[in-house]
Amino acid sequence: NWPKYLEKESYSLFQPWHNYGVSYLRITPKYKTNSLAYVPISNGCNNFCTYCVVPFTRGPLICRDHEEILREVKRAVSPIRNTISNGAREIWLLGQNVNDYTSPGNSLINFPKLLKMVNDIPGKFVIRFTSPNPKNFSDELIKVMAESKKIAKFLNLPVQSGDNEILKKMNRPYTVEQYKDLVKKIREKIPNINLSTDVIVGFPGETKKQFQNTAKLFKEMKFNIAYIAKYSPRPGTAAFKMKDDVPREEKEKRWKDLNDLILKNKNDVK
């Protein structure tokens, strides 16, 4: 019982849950809705972005065998699953960084190949996944997305910052230019795709000029949606040792500026 672990005084934020004998990837889900089924394909992360606690709280990347994933998807979309009469109409493949996926049962099966296998399962359902990392978003993955009839024409592609110096401080292994080239390639292959992103404002040391680089990127990319976070320090992370020197009021302003750009883009589309 996971809540009981949280109540223990000895519990530490930085002891991965699998230290307590909890095997998240082995839990058999019980569905409570006809429409959605969330299917984890991996847990943990090896990227160590400087602001993120996931590698500490969930541990290193552990991938689930592709056969287990396919069985769960088939069960989810089946007309009879648990107490629900209709199969799921939407499948979400979940992982901290889905395009790092490699099946432990067959090292040749990467995320694009897994995605194609899920797409080939009979049934009327839509496939979504979250979240990928721009660093290894391959041409193979773009091709599978473009050719699939079931994969939603929607992609969340986190950028986190529109400034190269801040990206480096975040330990994000790509540049703004590489991100823009990737988006261009995706939109060329999938012209009708809707694009969202994640971004952090007020990261330690972020100047007004560096923030304006992020605002400029927002204007260029014309994201449909953006998940905008105001930086807050997480104990144990590398960024926690950096001076949190952007005032809260300034973080609020930067959040509003980016949100206004998203709203403007939505109005322009209308």
mmCIF file of C-alpha atoms in Angstrom:
data_model
loop_
_atom_site.group_PDB
_atom_site.id
_atom_site.type_symbol
_atom_site.label_atom_id
_atom_site.label_comp_id
_atom_site.label_asym_id
_atom_site.label_seq_id
_atom_site.Cartn_x
_atom_site.Cartn_y
_atom_site.Cartn_z
ATOM 1 C CA ASN A 1 0.000 0.000 0.000
ATOM 2 C CA TRP A 2 1.914 3.002 -1.307
ATOM 3 C CA PRO A 3 0.171 5.664 0.856
ATOM 4 C CA LYS A 4 1.415 3.831 3.952
ATOM 5 C CA TYR A 5 4.990 4.238 2.736
ATOM 6 C CA LEU A 6 4.471 7.983 2.519
ATOM 7 C CA GLU A 7 3.393 8.066 6.147
ATOM 8 C CA LYS A 8 6.598 6.484 7.414
ATOM 9 C CA GLU A 9 8.951 8.922 9.090
ATOM 10 C CA SER A 10 11.889 7.128 7.521
ATOM 11 C CA TYR A 11 10.544 7.758 4.025
ATOM 12 C CA SER A 12 12.887 9.884 1.908
ATOM 13 C CA LEU A 13 11.967 11.670 -1.288
ATOM 14 C CA PHE A 14 15.150 10.365 -2.800
ATOM 15 C CA GLN A 15 14.642 6.669 -2.204
ATOM 16 C CA PRO A 16 13.185 5.263 -5.434
ATOM 17 C CA TRP A 17 9.859 3.558 -4.882
ATOM 18 C CA HIS A 18 11.218 0.225 -6.127
ATOM 19 C CA ASN A 19 13.382 0.130 -2.981
ATOM 20 C CA TYR A 20 10.154 -0.596 -1.115
ATOM 21 C CA GLY A 21 9.304 -3.636 -3.206
ATOM 22 C CA VAL A 22 6.752 -1.784 -5.338
ATOM 23 C CA SER A 23 6.890 -2.948 -8.971
ATOM 24 C CA TYR A 24 4.963 -0.290 -10.869
ATOM 25 C CA LEU A 25 5.390 -1.979 -14.243
ATOM 26 C CA ARG A 26 3.994 -5.260 -12.875
ATOM 27 C CA ILE A 27 0.733 -3.838 -11.550
ATOM 28 C CA THR A 28 -2.313 -5.131 -13.440
ATOM 29 C CA PRO A 29 -4.504 -2.098 -14.161
ATOM 30 C CA LYS A 30 -8.206 -1.924 -13.381
ATOM 31 C CA TYR A 31 -9.992 0.333 -15.839
ATOM 32 C CA LYS A 32 -12.679 2.723 -14.658
ATOM 33 C CA THR A 33 -13.490 4.409 -17.942
ATOM 34 C CA ASN A 34 -14.516 3.274 -21.399
ATOM 35 C CA SER A 35 -12.477 5.904 -23.167
ATOM 36 C CA LEU A 36 -8.890 5.826 -21.892
ATOM 37 C CA ALA A 37 -6.211 3.314 -21.031
ATOM 38 C CA TYR A 38 -2.779 4.390 -19.806
ATOM 39 C CA VAL A 39 -0.080 1.840 -20.596
ATOM 40 C CA PRO A 40 3.376 2.394 -19.071
ATOM 41 C CA ILE A 41 6.238 1.297 -21.299
ATOM 42 C CA SER A 42 9.069 2.358 -18.997
ATOM 43 C CA ASN A 43 9.838 3.930 -15.668
ATOM 44 C CA GLY A 44 12.701 6.042 -14.370
ATOM 45 C CA CYS A 45 15.149 8.146 -16.352
ATOM 46 C CA ASN A 46 18.874 8.361 -17.107
ATOM 47 C CA ASN A 47 18.953 11.941 -18.397
ATOM 48 C CA PHE A 48 19.531 13.890 -15.162
ATOM 49 C CA CYS A 49 18.178 17.256 -16.259
ATOM 50 C CA THR A 50 19.466 19.580 -13.550
ATOM 51 C CA TYR A 51 15.995 20.668 -12.367
ATOM 52 C CA CYS A 52 14.396 17.216 -12.260
ATOM 53 C CA VAL A 53 14.018 14.747 -9.373
ATOM 54 C CA VAL A 54 12.772 11.808 -11.457
ATOM 55 C CA PRO A 55 16.109 9.927 -11.613
ATOM 56 C CA PHE A 56 16.232 10.136 -7.803
ATOM 57 C CA THR A 57 12.606 9.320 -7.031
ATOM 58 C CA ARG A 58 12.013 6.693 -9.721
ATOM 59 C CA GLY A 59 15.529 5.447 -10.290
ATOM 60 C CA PRO A 60 17.266 4.601 -13.566
ATOM 61 C CA LEU A 61 15.401 3.832 -16.767
ATOM 62 C CA ILE A 62 13.682 0.447 -16.719
ATOM 63 C CA CYS A 63 11.884 -0.631 -19.888
ATOM 64 C CA ARG A 64 9.011 -3.060 -20.010
ATOM 65 C CA ASP A 65 9.088 -6.064 -22.331
ATOM 66 C CA HIS A 66 7.277 -5.309 -25.581
ATOM 67 C CA GLU A 67 5.209 -8.498 -25.336
ATOM 68 C CA GLU A 68 3.798 -7.376 -21.973
ATOM 69 C CA ILE A 69 2.933 -3.982 -23.426
ATOM 70 C CA LEU A 70 1.188 -5.475 -26.444
ATOM 71 C CA ARG A 71 -0.817 -7.857 -24.246
ATOM 72 C CA GLU A 72 -1.971 -4.975 -22.078
ATOM 73 C CA VAL A 73 -2.996 -2.879 -25.084
ATOM 74 C CA LYS A 74 -4.915 -5.809 -26.580
ATOM 75 C CA ARG A 75 -6.707 -6.332 -23.288
ATOM 76 C CA ALA A 76 -7.471 -2.622 -22.999
ATOM 77 C CA VAL A 77 -9.051 -2.331 -26.447
ATOM 78 C CA SER A 78 -10.914 -5.627 -26.163
ATOM 79 C CA PRO A 79 -14.742 -5.316 -25.931
ATOM 80 C CA ILE A 80 -14.626 -7.229 -22.646
ATOM 81 C CA ARG A 81 -12.055 -6.037 -20.108
ATOM 82 C CA ASN A 82 -12.633 -6.317 -16.373
ATOM 83 C CA THR A 83 -16.103 -4.889 -15.721
ATOM 84 C CA ILE A 84 -16.192 -2.576 -18.741
ATOM 85 C CA SER A 85 -18.175 -3.678 -21.765
ATOM 86 C CA ASN A 86 -16.487 -1.522 -24.410
ATOM 87 C CA GLY A 87 -12.797 -1.397 -25.240
ATOM 88 C CA ALA A 88 -10.694 1.725 -24.810
ATOM 89 C CA ARG A 89 -10.939 4.291 -27.587
ATOM 90 C CA GLU A 90 -7.656 5.922 -26.667
ATOM 91 C CA ILE A 91 -4.337 4.359 -25.650
ATOM 92 C CA TRP A 92 -1.644 6.429 -23.942
ATOM 93 C CA LEU A 93 1.878 4.978 -23.933
ATOM 94 C CA LEU A 94 3.690 6.411 -20.922
ATOM 95 C CA GLY A 95 7.339 6.963 -20.095
ATOM 96 C CA GLN A 96 9.539 9.736 -18.774
ATOM 97 C CA ASN A 97 11.335 9.651 -22.123
ATOM 98 C CA VAL A 98 9.534 7.268 -24.445
ATOM 99 C CA ASN A 99 12.063 7.456 -27.262
ATOM 100 C CA ASP A 100 14.723 5.957 -24.974
ATOM 101 C CA TYR A 101 12.665 2.754 -25.002
ATOM 102 C CA THR A 102 14.341 -0.548 -25.899
ATOM 103 C CA SER A 103 12.608 -3.837 -25.174
ATOM 104 C CA PRO A 104 14.530 -5.983 -22.672
ATOM 105 C CA GLY A 105 13.139 -8.994 -24.518
ATOM 106 C CA ASN A 106 14.534 -7.909 -27.885
ATOM 107 C CA SER A 107 17.077 -5.089 -28.158
ATOM 108 C CA LEU A 108 16.115 -4.535 -31.811
ATOM 109 C CA ILE A 109 12.669 -3.293 -30.778
ATOM 110 C CA ASN A 110 12.937 0.425 -30.102
ATOM 111 C CA PHE A 111 10.122 2.918 -29.578
ATOM 112 C CA PRO A 112 9.219 3.432 -33.268
ATOM 113 C CA LYS A 113 8.958 -0.336 -33.754
ATOM 114 C CA LEU A 114 6.859 -0.695 -30.601
ATOM 115 C CA LEU A 115 4.606 2.111 -31.801
ATOM 116 C CA LYS A 116 4.088 0.346 -35.130
ATOM 117 C CA MET A 117 3.250 -2.910 -33.331
ATOM 118 C CA VAL A 118 0.623 -1.138 -31.233
ATOM 119 C CA ASN A 119 -0.742 0.523 -34.360
ATOM 120 C CA ASP A 120 -1.136 -2.898 -36.000
ATOM 121 C CA ILE A 121 -3.344 -4.245 -33.188
ATOM 122 C CA PRO A 122 -6.911 -4.610 -34.539
ATOM 123 C CA GLY A 123 -9.535 -2.218 -33.255
ATOM 124 C CA LYS A 124 -10.761 1.344 -33.504
ATOM 125 C CA PHE A 125 -8.625 3.370 -31.130
ATOM 126 C CA VAL A 126 -6.284 6.342 -31.114
ATOM 127 C CA ILE A 127 -2.677 6.139 -29.911
ATOM 128 C CA ARG A 128 -0.965 8.909 -27.976
ATOM 129 C CA PHE A 129 2.347 8.939 -26.136
ATOM 130 C CA THR A 130 4.196 11.090 -23.650
ATOM 131 C CA SER A 131 6.750 12.296 -23.343
ATOM 132 C CA PRO A 132 9.561 12.281 -25.886
ATOM 133 C CA ASN A 133 12.899 14.083 -25.716
ATOM 134 C CA PRO A 134 14.107 16.142 -28.694
ATOM 135 C CA LYS A 135 17.626 14.723 -28.299
ATOM 136 C CA ASN A 136 16.828 11.384 -29.953
ATOM 137 C CA PHE A 137 13.605 11.992 -31.847
ATOM 138 C CA SER A 138 14.543 9.906 -34.874
ATOM 139 C CA ASP A 139 13.560 9.979 -38.535
ATOM 140 C CA GLU A 140 12.250 6.450 -38.005
ATOM 141 C CA LEU A 141 9.831 7.723 -35.351
ATOM 142 C CA ILE A 142 8.650 10.566 -37.588
ATOM 143 C CA LYS A 143 8.057 8.086 -40.420
ATOM 144 C CA VAL A 144 5.972 5.764 -38.218
ATOM 145 C CA MET A 145 3.894 8.702 -36.970
ATOM 146 C CA ALA A 146 3.331 9.992 -40.491
ATOM 147 C CA GLU A 147 2.273 6.619 -41.896
ATOM 148 C CA SER A 148 0.108 5.434 -38.998
ATOM 149 C CA LYS A 149 -3.661 5.776 -39.172
ATOM 150 C CA LYS A 150 -4.122 5.412 -35.421
ATOM 151 C CA ILE A 151 -1.457 7.702 -33.973
ATOM 152 C CA ALA A 152 -2.979 11.061 -33.059
ATOM 153 C CA LYS A 153 -1.742 14.049 -35.036
ATOM 154 C CA PHE A 154 -0.602 15.656 -31.826
ATOM 155 C CA LEU A 155 2.833 15.816 -30.254
ATOM 156 C CA ASN A 156 4.145 17.212 -26.999
ATOM 157 C CA LEU A 157 7.806 18.043 -27.608
ATOM 158 C CA PRO A 158 9.335 19.683 -24.516
ATOM 159 C CA VAL A 159 11.843 22.452 -25.245
ATOM 160 C CA GLN A 160 12.202 23.810 -21.651
ATOM 161 C CA SER A 161 13.993 26.987 -22.810
ATOM 162 C CA GLY A 162 14.583 28.963 -25.985
ATOM 163 C CA ASP A 163 18.103 29.946 -24.952
ATOM 164 C CA ASN A 164 21.138 27.740 -25.582
ATOM 165 C CA GLU A 165 23.008 28.799 -22.451
ATOM 166 C CA ILE A 166 20.026 27.969 -20.252
ATOM 167 C CA LEU A 167 19.542 24.640 -22.044
ATOM 168 C CA LYS A 168 23.160 23.804 -21.260
ATOM 169 C CA LYS A 169 22.647 24.687 -17.581
ATOM 170 C CA MET A 170 19.562 22.461 -17.608
ATOM 171 C CA ASN A 171 21.634 19.598 -19.084
ATOM 172 C CA ARG A 172 19.325 19.411 -22.082
ATOM 173 C CA PRO A 173 21.502 17.868 -24.842
ATOM 174 C CA TYR A 174 20.297 19.882 -27.844
ATOM 175 C CA THR A 175 20.374 23.462 -29.070
ATOM 176 C CA VAL A 176 17.516 25.762 -30.009
ATOM 177 C CA GLU A 177 18.604 25.441 -33.637
ATOM 178 C CA GLN A 178 18.437 21.643 -33.468
ATOM 179 C CA TYR A 179 14.988 21.849 -31.890
ATOM 180 C CA LYS A 180 13.736 24.157 -34.645
ATOM 181 C CA ASP A 181 15.165 21.875 -37.338
ATOM 182 C CA LEU A 182 13.398 18.908 -35.748
ATOM 183 C CA VAL A 183 10.053 20.720 -35.634
ATOM 184 C CA LYS A 184 10.482 21.737 -39.271
ATOM 185 C CA LYS A 185 11.148 18.118 -40.252
ATOM 186 C CA ILE A 186 8.124 16.873 -38.281
ATOM 187 C CA ARG A 187 5.802 19.454 -39.819
ATOM 188 C CA GLU A 188 7.049 18.656 -43.313
ATOM 189 C CA LYS A 189 6.217 14.959 -42.856
ATOM 190 C CA ILE A 190 3.025 15.524 -40.818
ATOM 191 C CA PRO A 191 1.577 18.844 -42.058
ATOM 192 C CA ASN A 192 -1.591 18.753 -39.936
ATOM 193 C CA ILE A 193 0.103 17.964 -36.623
ATOM 194 C CA ASN A 194 -0.722 19.964 -33.489
ATOM 195 C CA LEU A 195 2.332 20.754 -31.397
ATOM 196 C CA SER A 196 2.623 21.444 -27.690
ATOM 197 C CA THR A 197 5.673 21.988 -25.525
ATOM 198 C CA ASP A 198 6.927 22.267 -21.951
ATOM 199 C CA VAL A 199 8.958 25.241 -20.771
ATOM 200 C CA ILE A 200 10.391 26.508 -17.495
ATOM 201 C CA VAL A 201 10.600 30.247 -16.824
ATOM 202 C CA GLY A 202 12.842 31.824 -14.210
ATOM 203 C CA PHE A 203 15.495 29.103 -14.205
ATOM 204 C CA PRO A 204 18.509 30.154 -12.085
ATOM 205 C CA GLY A 205 20.480 32.848 -13.881
ATOM 206 C CA GLU A 206 17.895 33.374 -16.634
ATOM 207 C CA THR A 207 18.245 36.992 -17.738
ATOM 208 C CA LYS A 208 15.536 39.044 -19.372
ATOM 209 C CA LYS A 209 17.361 38.714 -22.685
ATOM 210 C CA GLN A 210 17.499 34.935 -22.345
ATOM 211 C CA PHE A 211 13.805 34.847 -21.559
ATOM 212 C CA GLN A 212 13.139 36.932 -24.669
ATOM 213 C CA ASN A 213 14.872 34.201 -26.670
ATOM 214 C CA THR A 214 12.237 31.795 -25.349
ATOM 215 C CA ALA A 215 9.461 34.247 -26.238
ATOM 216 C CA LYS A 216 10.951 34.565 -29.722
ATOM 217 C CA LEU A 217 10.914 30.788 -30.110
ATOM 218 C CA PHE A 218 7.250 30.713 -29.080
ATOM 219 C CA LYS A 219 6.437 33.256 -31.774
ATOM 220 C CA GLU A 220 8.313 31.265 -34.416
ATOM 221 C CA MET A 221 7.029 27.809 -33.493
ATOM 222 C CA LYS A 222 3.385 28.842 -32.993
ATOM 223 C CA PHE A 223 2.725 26.096 -30.460
ATOM 224 C CA ASN A 224 -0.909 25.064 -30.061
ATOM 225 C CA ILE A 225 -0.459 24.419 -26.341
ATOM 226 C CA ALA A 226 2.303 25.080 -23.824
ATOM 227 C CA TYR A 227 2.773 23.729 -20.321
ATOM 228 C CA ILE A 228 4.575 26.616 -18.644
ATOM 229 C CA ALA A 229 6.220 26.086 -15.254
ATOM 230 C CA LYS A 230 7.696 28.697 -12.944
ATOM 231 C CA TYR A 231 11.009 27.345 -11.723
ATOM 232 C CA SER A 232 11.114 26.118 -8.146
ATOM 233 C CA PRO A 233 14.153 24.401 -6.591
ATOM 234 C CA ARG A 234 14.032 20.651 -5.963
ATOM 235 C CA PRO A 235 16.308 19.399 -3.150
ATOM 236 C CA GLY A 236 18.907 16.930 -4.364
ATOM 237 C CA THR A 237 19.019 18.177 -7.948
ATOM 238 C CA ALA A 238 22.012 19.945 -9.480
ATOM 239 C CA ALA A 239 19.959 23.118 -9.973
ATOM 240 C CA PHE A 240 19.202 23.201 -6.240
ATOM 241 C CA LYS A 241 22.812 24.300 -5.728
ATOM 242 C CA MET A 242 22.321 27.215 -8.123
ATOM 243 C CA LYS A 243 21.117 30.547 -6.807
ATOM 244 C CA ASP A 244 17.374 30.922 -7.353
ATOM 245 C CA ASP A 245 17.882 34.550 -8.346
ATOM 246 C CA VAL A 246 14.823 35.349 -10.479
ATOM 247 C CA PRO A 247 12.228 37.071 -8.253
ATOM 248 C CA ARG A 248 8.813 35.449 -7.962
ATOM 249 C CA GLU A 249 7.148 38.527 -9.471
ATOM 250 C CA GLU A 250 9.412 38.270 -12.516
ATOM 251 C CA LYS A 251 8.628 34.566 -12.894
ATOM 252 C CA GLU A 252 4.927 35.424 -12.788
ATOM 253 C CA LYS A 253 5.413 38.061 -15.491
ATOM 254 C CA ARG A 254 7.370 35.708 -17.749
ATOM 255 C CA TRP A 255 4.719 33.016 -17.290
ATOM 256 C CA LYS A 256 2.013 35.486 -18.295
ATOM 257 C CA ASP A 257 3.993 36.727 -21.308
ATOM 258 C CA LEU A 258 4.342 33.207 -22.708
ATOM 259 C CA ASN A 259 0.750 32.313 -21.906
ATOM 260 C CA ASP A 260 -0.400 35.440 -23.755
ATOM 261 C CA LEU A 261 1.583 34.313 -26.809
ATOM 262 C CA ILE A 262 -0.199 30.946 -26.752
ATOM 263 C CA LEU A 263 -3.595 32.643 -26.445
ATOM 264 C CA LYS A 264 -2.715 34.981 -29.308
ATOM 265 C CA ASN A 265 -1.750 32.047 -31.487
ATOM 266 C CA LYS A 266 -5.084 30.333 -30.740
ATOM 267 C CA ASN A 267 -6.958 33.502 -31.682
ATOM 268 C CA ASP A 268 -4.922 33.852 -34.886
ATOM 269 C CA VAL A 269 -5.835 30.288 -35.862
ATOM 270 C CA LYS A 270 -9.542 31.061 -35.393
#
